[in-house]
CSV table of C-alpha atoms in Angstrom, one decimal:
chain,number,residue,atom,x,y,z
A,14,MET,CA,-10.6,83.6,86.9
A,15,LYS,CA,-12.7,85.0,84.1
A,16,ASN,CA,-11.2,86.1,80.8
A,17,ILE,CA,-8.6,88.9,81.2
A,18,THR,CA,-9.3,92.3,79.6
A,19,THR,CA,-7.1,95.3,79.3
A,20,LEU,CA,-7.7,98.3,81.5
A,21,LEU,CA,-6.9,101.9,80.5
A,22,VAL,CA,-3.6,103.1,81.9
A,23,PRO,CA,-2.8,106.8,82.1
A,24,ALA,CA,0.1,108.2,80.1
A,25,VAL,CA,2.3,108.3,83.2
A,26,ILE,CA,2.9,104.6,82.6
A,27,ALA,CA,2.4,104.5,78.9
A,28,GLY,CA,3.0,101.1,77.5
A,29,LEU,CA,2.2,99.3,80.7
A,30,THR,CA,-0.8,97.0,80.5
A,31,LEU,CA,-3.1,96.4,83.4
A,32,LEU,CA,-4.9,93.1,83.3
A,33,SER,CA,-8.5,92.9,84.7
A,34,CYS,CA,-10.8,90.0,85.2
A,35,GLY,CA,-14.6,90.2,85.0
A,36,GLU,CA,-17.0,92.7,83.6
A,37,PRO,CA,-16.5,96.4,83.7
A,38,GLU,CA,-17.4,97.9,87.1
A,39,ALA,CA,-19.5,100.9,87.9
A,40,PRO,CA,-17.5,104.2,88.1
A,41,VAL,CA,-15.7,104.5,91.4
A,42,ALA,CA,-16.5,107.4,93.7
A,43,ALA,CA,-13.9,110.1,94.3
A,44,ALA,CA,-11.5,109.3,97.1
A,45,PRO,CA,-11.8,111.5,100.2
A,46,VAL,CA,-8.1,112.3,100.0
A,47,VAL,CA,-6.1,113.0,96.8
A,48,ALA,CA,-2.5,111.8,96.6
A,49,HIS,CA,0.1,114.4,95.9
A,50,ARG,CA,3.3,113.5,94.0
A,51,SER,CA,5.3,116.3,95.7
A,52,ASN,CA,6.9,114.0,98.2
A,53,ILE,CA,7.3,110.9,96.0
A,54,PRO,CA,10.8,110.2,94.8
A,55,PRO,CA,11.5,109.3,91.1
A,56,LEU,CA,10.2,105.7,90.6
A,57,ALA,CA,10.7,103.0,88.0
A,58,PRO,CA,7.6,103.2,85.7
A,59,ASP,CA,6.5,99.6,86.3
A,60,ASN,CA,6.9,99.1,90.0
A,61,ILE,CA,4.0,98.6,92.4
A,62,VAL,CA,3.8,102.3,93.5
A,63,SER,CA,4.1,103.6,90.0
A,64,ILE,CA,1.2,101.4,88.9
A,65,ALA,CA,-0.9,102.6,91.9
A,66,LEU,CA,0.0,106.3,91.1
A,67,GLY,CA,-1.2,105.8,87.5
A,68,SER,CA,-4.5,104.4,88.6
A,69,ALA,CA,-7.4,106.8,89.3
A,70,ASP,CA,-8.9,104.1,91.5
A,71,HIS,CA,-6.0,104.0,93.9
A,72,THR,CA,-5.5,107.6,95.0
A,73,THR,CA,-6.6,106.9,98.6
A,74,LEU,CA,-4.1,104.0,98.8
A,75,VAL,CA,-1.3,106.2,97.5
A,76,ALA,CA,-2.2,108.9,100.1
A,77,ALA,CA,-2.1,106.2,102.8
A,78,LEU,CA,1.3,105.0,101.6
A,79,GLN,CA,2.5,108.6,101.7
A,80,ALA,CA,1.1,109.3,105.2
A,81,ALA,CA,2.7,106.1,106.5
A,82,ASP,CA,6.0,107.0,104.8
A,83,TYR,CA,5.9,103.6,102.9
A,84,VAL,CA,6.3,104.8,99.3
A,85,THR,CA,10.0,103.9,99.2
A,86,SER,CA,9.4,100.6,100.9
A,87,VAL,CA,6.7,99.5,98.6
A,88,ALA,CA,8.7,100.7,95.6
A,89,ALA,CA,11.7,98.7,96.7
A,90,SER,CA,13.1,95.7,94.7
A,91,GLY,CA,10.8,93.2,96.4
A,92,PRO,CA,9.4,90.7,95.6
A,93,LEU,CA,6.1,91.8,97.1
A,94,THR,CA,2.5,91.0,96.7
A,95,VAL,CA,0.3,94.0,97.5
A,96,PHE,CA,-3.5,93.5,97.8
A,97,ALA,CA,-4.6,97.0,96.8
A,98,PRO,CA,-8.1,98.3,97.8
A,99,VAL,CA,-9.8,100.6,95.3
A,100,ASN,CA,-11.0,104.0,96.4
A,101,ALA,CA,-14.6,102.7,96.7
A,102,ALA,CA,-13.3,100.1,99.3
A,103,PHE,CA,-12.0,103.0,101.5
A,104,ASP,CA,-15.2,104.9,100.9
A,105,ALA,CA,-17.1,102.0,102.3
A,106,LEU,CA,-15.4,102.3,105.7
A,107,PRO,CA,-17.3,104.2,108.4
A,108,ALA,CA,-17.3,108.0,107.9
A,109,GLY,CA,-14.1,109.6,109.2
A,110,THR,CA,-12.1,106.4,109.3
A,111,VAL,CA,-9.7,107.2,106.4
A,112,GLU,CA,-9.3,110.9,107.5
A,113,GLY,CA,-8.5,109.7,111.0
A,114,LEU,CA,-6.0,107.1,109.9
A,115,LEU,CA,-4.2,109.8,107.8
A,116,LYS,CA,-3.5,111.9,110.8
A,117,PRO,CA,0.1,111.8,112.1
A,118,GLU,CA,-1.0,110.5,115.5
A,119,ALA,CA,-2.6,107.5,113.9
A,120,VAL,CA,0.5,106.5,111.8
A,121,ASP,CA,1.0,103.2,113.8
A,122,ASP,CA,-2.6,102.1,113.1
A,123,LEU,CA,-2.3,103.1,109.5
A,124,ARG,CA,1.0,101.2,109.1
A,125,ASN,CA,-0.5,98.1,110.7
A,126,ILE,CA,-3.4,98.2,108.2
A,127,LEU,CA,-1.1,98.7,105.2
A,128,GLN,CA,1.2,95.9,106.3
A,129,TYR,CA,-1.9,93.6,106.4
A,130,HIS,CA,-2.2,94.2,102.7
A,131,VAL,CA,1.4,93.1,101.8
A,132,THR,CA,3.3,89.8,101.8
A,133,THR,CA,7.0,89.4,101.0
A,134,SER,CA,6.8,87.2,98.0
A,135,ALA,CA,5.3,87.5,94.5
A,136,LEU,CA,2.1,85.3,94.6
A,137,GLU,CA,0.1,84.9,91.4
A,138,THR,CA,-3.5,83.9,91.6
A,139,ALA,CA,-2.6,80.5,90.1
A,140,THR,CA,-0.7,79.7,93.3
A,141,PHE,CA,-3.8,80.3,95.6
A,142,LYS,CA,-5.7,77.4,96.9
A,143,ASP,CA,-9.0,77.5,98.7
A,144,GLY,CA,-8.4,77.9,102.5
A,145,MET,CA,-4.7,78.7,101.9
A,146,ILE,CA,-3.3,80.8,104.8
A,147,ILE,CA,-0.8,83.5,104.0
A,148,ALA,CA,1.3,85.5,106.6
A,149,MET,CA,1.3,89.2,106.0
A,150,ALA,CA,4.0,91.8,106.7
A,151,ASN,CA,2.4,92.8,110.0
A,152,GLY,CA,2.6,89.2,111.2
A,153,ALA,CA,-1.1,88.5,111.0
A,154,LYS,CA,-2.6,85.9,108.6
A,155,VAL,CA,-5.2,86.0,105.8
A,156,THR,CA,-7.2,83.3,104.2
A,157,MET,CA,-7.4,82.9,100.5
A,158,GLY,CA,-10.6,81.7,98.8
A,159,VAL,CA,-10.9,80.0,95.4
A,160,LYS,CA,-14.3,79.1,94.0
A,161,ASP,CA,-15.6,78.8,90.5
A,162,GLY,CA,-12.5,80.6,89.1
A,163,LYS,CA,-12.9,83.5,91.5
A,164,TYR,CA,-10.3,84.5,94.1
A,165,THR,CA,-10.8,86.2,97.4
A,166,ILE,CA,-8.7,87.3,100.4
A,167,ASN,CA,-10.5,87.3,103.7
A,168,GLY,CA,-13.7,87.5,101.6
A,169,ALA,CA,-12.6,90.6,99.6
A,170,ASN,CA,-12.8,89.9,95.8
A,171,ILE,CA,-9.6,90.0,93.7
A,172,VAL,CA,-10.9,91.9,90.7
A,173,ALA,CA,-7.6,92.3,88.8
A,174,SER,CA,-4.0,91.3,89.0
A,175,VAL,CA,-1.0,93.3,87.6
A,176,LYS,CA,2.6,92.1,87.4
A,177,ALA,CA,5.1,94.7,88.4
A,178,SER,CA,8.9,94.9,88.3
A,179,ASN,CA,9.0,94.3,92.1
A,180,GLY,CA,6.1,91.9,92.5
A,181,ILE,CA,2.4,91.6,91.9
A,182,LEU,CA,-0.5,94.0,92.6
A,183,HIS,CA,-3.8,92.3,93.2
A,184,ILE,CA,-6.7,94.8,93.1
A,185,ILE,CA,-9.3,94.1,95.7
A,186,ASP,CA,-12.8,95.5,96.4
A,187,ALA,CA,-12.5,95.9,100.2
A,188,VAL,CA,-10.0,97.1,102.8
A,189,LEU,CA,-8.5,94.3,104.9
A,190,LEU,CA,-8.7,95.1,108.6
A,191,PRO,CA,-6.2,93.2,110.7
A,192,PRO,CA,-7.5,91.1,113.6
A,193,THR,CA,-7.4,92.9,116.9
A,194,LYS,CA,-4.8,91.7,119.4
C-alpha cells in the first residue's frame, strides 16, 4: 500500500486519526440520503459506527445501517471488519437503487447487501493475499486482490484503512453486490 497520510476527522471524533493511502481524491458528491443521529444510541467515540458517523463520505452507509436496524450490531464489541463504500460508490449505482433499498419493504435485500460488506474478524491489509477468499456475514464469499501494493475486494479498491475499538474499517470505492442465489 502507498504511504499512509492523515485524513481530516470532524470534531465529533476529535483525536481519532484516520489513515488513508494514495493521493487525495476528487471531492465526493453529496449522498442521496443524509443520515440522522436521532435514532442512534450513544456510541464509543472510536468504534466502527462512530468513525462512519464522523465521515462526510459515509452518510449513505450510515443511513443504510439505520434503515436496516444494524447500528447497534456494527457498533458491538466485535471484532469486525467492515468494507465501507463511500457515498460516491452508492451514487454510481443505477438511479433509484439506494432509495429503493432504504424503503421498509426492501429491508431484507438491504441487510443482505450490508452483511456482504462485513466479516466477523479484524483483518488488516497485511493479512490479505492475492486470490484469498473470505466468508462474509451473509454466508457469501469475496475475493481479495493484492498487486503492486494495492488491495482490492471483488475488484473494489481499498483506499484507506482505519483501526477501530471493535475492528477495522476498510474504505472502498464501490458497493459490493452479493452473488444472486
